[in-house]
Amino acid sequence: MNIFCVGRNYANHAKELGNALPQQPVLFSKPSRAFVETNGQAISVPQHLGQVHYEIEVVLKIDREVKQGESVWDVVSQIALGLDLTLREVQKELQTKGHPWLRAKGFKHSAIVTPFWDIREQEAYNTEFSLLKNGNLAQKGQIKDMIFNLQTIIDECENCFGLGEGDIIFTGTPEGVGPLHSGDLYQLYWGKEEKGRFTVE
């Protein structure tokens, strides 16, 4: 499994971090050991390295090897919700030095994902996703608000890296990111349906 991610794909999120809007998708990856599936468990994160920020995202699962120009809905039949976790202070330091983001984005448990479920195109574009932190709304968004749509993301990832069965893609986060703390409860919602939850160890 490869884990690909898109950064700065919602305008208001880019603005809240003081970043310019990208002219092409900002792509990065995470190691497979970053992946952890939610089942209501306590998940450990490296808070000793500084603030760890949550970023809720729609996650695509690739069904099979993708050929250039194929429709996203020909190669994606399931999605999930995920949290792309970021060591924010580490990321800022790396950006200042012009270094890659891997240390800030690729640590163990930095790709928290709900179980995947079957999806159809119309539902995907018309459903709001959200993150609750200790019962309070922290983030919400919709796929249709992305700067780069799902087809562009699939095409760009396939062209740059190739895509095959089991690969997953984090598609970007809306505004409202913030730090996790020990004991926090996080719930990930697709519409009114809770798809996953976990606590921070």
Coordinates of C-alpha atoms in Angstrom, one line a residue:
M1 CA 0.0 0.0 0.0
N2 CA 1.2 3.5 -0.9
I3 CA -0.2 6.5 0.9
F4 CA -0.3 9.7 -1.2
C5 CA -1.5 13.0 0.1
V6 CA -2.6 16.4 -1.3
G7 CA -1.7 19.5 0.6
R8 CA -3.4 22.9 0.5
N9 CA -6.4 21.7 -1.4
Y10 CA -9.0 23.9 0.3
A11 CA -8.6 27.7 -0.1
N12 CA -9.6 28.6 3.5
H13 CA -7.2 26.1 5.0
A14 CA -4.3 27.5 2.9
K15 CA -5.2 31.0 4.1
E16 CA -5.4 30.0 7.8
L17 CA -1.8 28.7 7.6
G18 CA -0.6 31.8 5.6
N19 CA 0.1 29.8 2.5
A20 CA -0.5 31.0 -1.1
L21 CA -3.0 29.0 -3.2
P22 CA -1.2 26.4 -5.2
Q23 CA -1.2 26.4 -9.0
Q24 CA -0.9 22.6 -9.2
P25 CA -1.6 19.9 -6.6
V26 CA 0.9 19.8 -3.7
L27 CA 1.8 16.1 -3.4
F28 CA 3.6 14.2 -0.6
S29 CA 3.5 10.7 0.7
K30 CA 3.6 8.8 4.0
P31 CA 5.2 5.5 4.9
S32 CA 2.9 2.5 5.3
R33 CA 3.6 2.4 9.0
A34 CA 1.8 5.7 9.3
F35 CA -1.5 3.9 8.6
V36 CA -3.8 3.0 11.5
E37 CA -7.5 2.1 11.2
T38 CA -10.0 3.5 13.8
N39 CA -11.9 1.0 16.0
G40 CA -12.6 3.2 19.0
Q41 CA -9.1 2.6 20.4
A42 CA -6.6 4.9 22.1
I43 CA -3.9 6.0 19.6
S44 CA -0.5 7.3 20.6
V45 CA 1.1 10.4 18.8
P46 CA 4.5 12.0 19.5
Q47 CA 3.4 15.0 21.5
H48 CA 6.9 15.3 23.0
L49 CA 8.0 16.6 19.6
G50 CA 5.6 19.6 19.7
Q51 CA 2.0 20.2 18.7
V52 CA 0.4 17.5 16.6
H53 CA -2.4 18.9 14.4
Y54 CA -5.4 17.1 13.1
E55 CA -6.6 17.5 9.5
I56 CA -9.8 15.6 8.5
E57 CA -9.8 14.4 4.8
V58 CA -11.7 12.2 2.4
V59 CA -9.5 9.2 1.6
L60 CA -9.8 7.4 -1.8
K61 CA -9.0 3.7 -2.2
I62 CA -7.7 2.6 -5.6
D63 CA -9.3 -0.6 -6.8
R64 CA -6.8 -1.6 -9.5
E65 CA -3.9 -0.4 -11.6
V66 CA -4.8 3.0 -13.0
K67 CA -4.2 3.9 -16.7
Q68 CA -3.7 7.5 -17.7
G69 CA -6.9 9.3 -18.4
E70 CA -9.3 6.9 -16.7
S71 CA -12.2 8.3 -14.8
V72 CA -11.9 8.4 -11.0
W73 CA -15.1 6.5 -10.6
D74 CA -13.8 3.7 -12.8
V75 CA -11.0 3.0 -10.4
V76 CA -12.4 4.1 -7.0
S77 CA -15.5 2.3 -5.5
Q78 CA -14.7 2.9 -1.8
I79 CA -13.8 5.9 0.3
A80 CA -13.0 6.5 4.0
L81 CA -12.4 9.5 6.2
G82 CA -9.0 10.1 7.6
L83 CA -6.9 12.3 9.8
D84 CA -3.6 13.5 8.2
L85 CA -1.6 14.3 11.4
T86 CA 1.1 16.9 11.3
L87 CA 3.9 17.9 13.7
R88 CA 3.2 21.6 13.0
E89 CA 6.3 23.1 14.6
V90 CA 8.5 20.5 12.9
Q91 CA 6.9 21.2 9.6
K92 CA 7.4 25.0 9.9
E93 CA 11.1 24.5 10.6
L94 CA 11.5 22.1 7.7
Q95 CA 9.7 24.6 5.4
T96 CA 12.1 27.4 6.5
K97 CA 15.1 25.2 5.6
G98 CA 13.6 24.1 2.3
H99 CA 13.6 20.5 3.5
P100 CA 11.0 17.7 2.7
W101 CA 8.0 17.3 5.1
L102 CA 8.5 13.6 5.9
R103 CA 9.6 14.1 9.5
A104 CA 6.5 16.2 10.1
K105 CA 4.0 14.1 8.2
G106 CA 5.3 10.5 8.2
F107 CA 5.5 9.4 11.8
K108 CA 3.8 6.3 13.1
H109 CA 0.0 6.7 13.4
S110 CA 0.0 9.9 11.3
A111 CA -2.5 8.5 8.8
I112 CA -5.6 7.6 10.9
V113 CA -8.3 6.1 8.7
T114 CA -11.9 4.9 9.3
P115 CA -13.0 1.6 7.6
F116 CA -13.7 2.1 3.9
W117 CA -17.2 1.9 2.5
D118 CA -18.8 1.7 -0.9
I119 CA -19.6 5.1 -2.5
R120 CA -21.3 6.5 -5.6
E121 CA -20.4 9.7 -7.4
Q122 CA -23.5 11.7 -6.5
E123 CA -23.3 10.8 -2.8
A124 CA -19.6 11.7 -2.7
Y125 CA -20.1 15.2 -4.1
N126 CA -23.3 16.0 -2.1
T127 CA -22.4 14.9 1.4
E128 CA -20.7 16.9 4.0
F129 CA -17.9 15.4 6.2
S130 CA -17.0 16.6 9.6
L131 CA -14.8 16.1 12.7
L132 CA -16.0 16.4 16.3
K133 CA -13.4 17.0 19.0
N134 CA -14.8 16.1 22.5
G135 CA -18.3 16.5 21.1
N136 CA -17.8 19.9 19.5
L137 CA -17.5 20.6 15.8
A138 CA -13.9 21.2 14.8
Q139 CA -13.9 20.9 11.0
K140 CA -16.4 20.4 8.2
G141 CA -16.1 20.3 4.4
Q142 CA -17.3 18.9 1.1
I143 CA -15.5 17.4 -1.9
K144 CA -17.0 20.0 -4.2
D145 CA -15.1 22.8 -2.4
M146 CA -11.6 21.4 -3.3
I147 CA -9.3 23.5 -5.3
F148 CA -8.2 20.5 -7.3
N149 CA -11.0 18.0 -7.9
L150 CA -10.8 14.2 -7.5
Q151 CA -10.1 13.6 -11.2
T152 CA -7.2 16.0 -11.2
I153 CA -5.8 14.4 -8.1
I154 CA -6.0 10.9 -9.7
D155 CA -4.5 12.1 -12.9
E156 CA -1.6 13.9 -11.1
C157 CA -0.8 10.9 -8.8
E158 CA -0.9 8.4 -11.7
N159 CA 1.3 10.6 -13.8
C160 CA 3.8 11.2 -11.1
F161 CA 4.0 7.9 -9.2
G162 CA 1.6 5.4 -10.8
L163 CA -1.4 4.0 -8.9
G164 CA -2.2 0.4 -8.1
E165 CA -4.6 -1.8 -6.2
G166 CA -4.8 -0.8 -2.5
D167 CA -3.1 2.6 -2.8
I168 CA -4.9 5.3 -0.8
I169 CA -5.0 9.1 -1.4
F170 CA -5.7 11.7 1.3
T171 CA -7.4 14.5 -0.7
G172 CA -6.8 17.6 1.5
T173 CA -8.4 19.3 4.5
P174 CA -10.8 22.2 5.0
E175 CA -10.1 25.0 7.5
G176 CA -10.2 24.5 11.3
V177 CA -7.1 22.4 12.0
G178 CA -5.8 22.4 15.5
P179 CA -3.8 20.5 18.1
L180 CA -4.6 17.1 19.6
H181 CA -4.2 16.5 23.4
S182 CA -4.1 13.4 25.5
G183 CA -7.6 12.3 26.4
D184 CA -9.3 14.0 23.5
L185 CA -12.1 12.1 21.8
Y186 CA -12.4 12.4 18.0
Q187 CA -15.4 11.4 15.9
L188 CA -15.4 11.4 12.1
Y189 CA -18.7 11.9 10.4
W190 CA -20.0 11.4 6.8
G191 CA -23.2 13.3 6.7
K192 CA -25.0 12.3 10.0
E193 CA -23.3 8.9 10.2
E194 CA -20.3 8.4 12.4
K195 CA -17.7 6.4 10.5
G196 CA -15.0 6.2 13.1
R197 CA -13.8 7.4 16.5
F198 CA -10.7 7.2 18.7
T199 CA -9.1 8.8 21.7
V200 CA -5.6 10.3 22.0
E201 CA -3.4 8.3 24.3

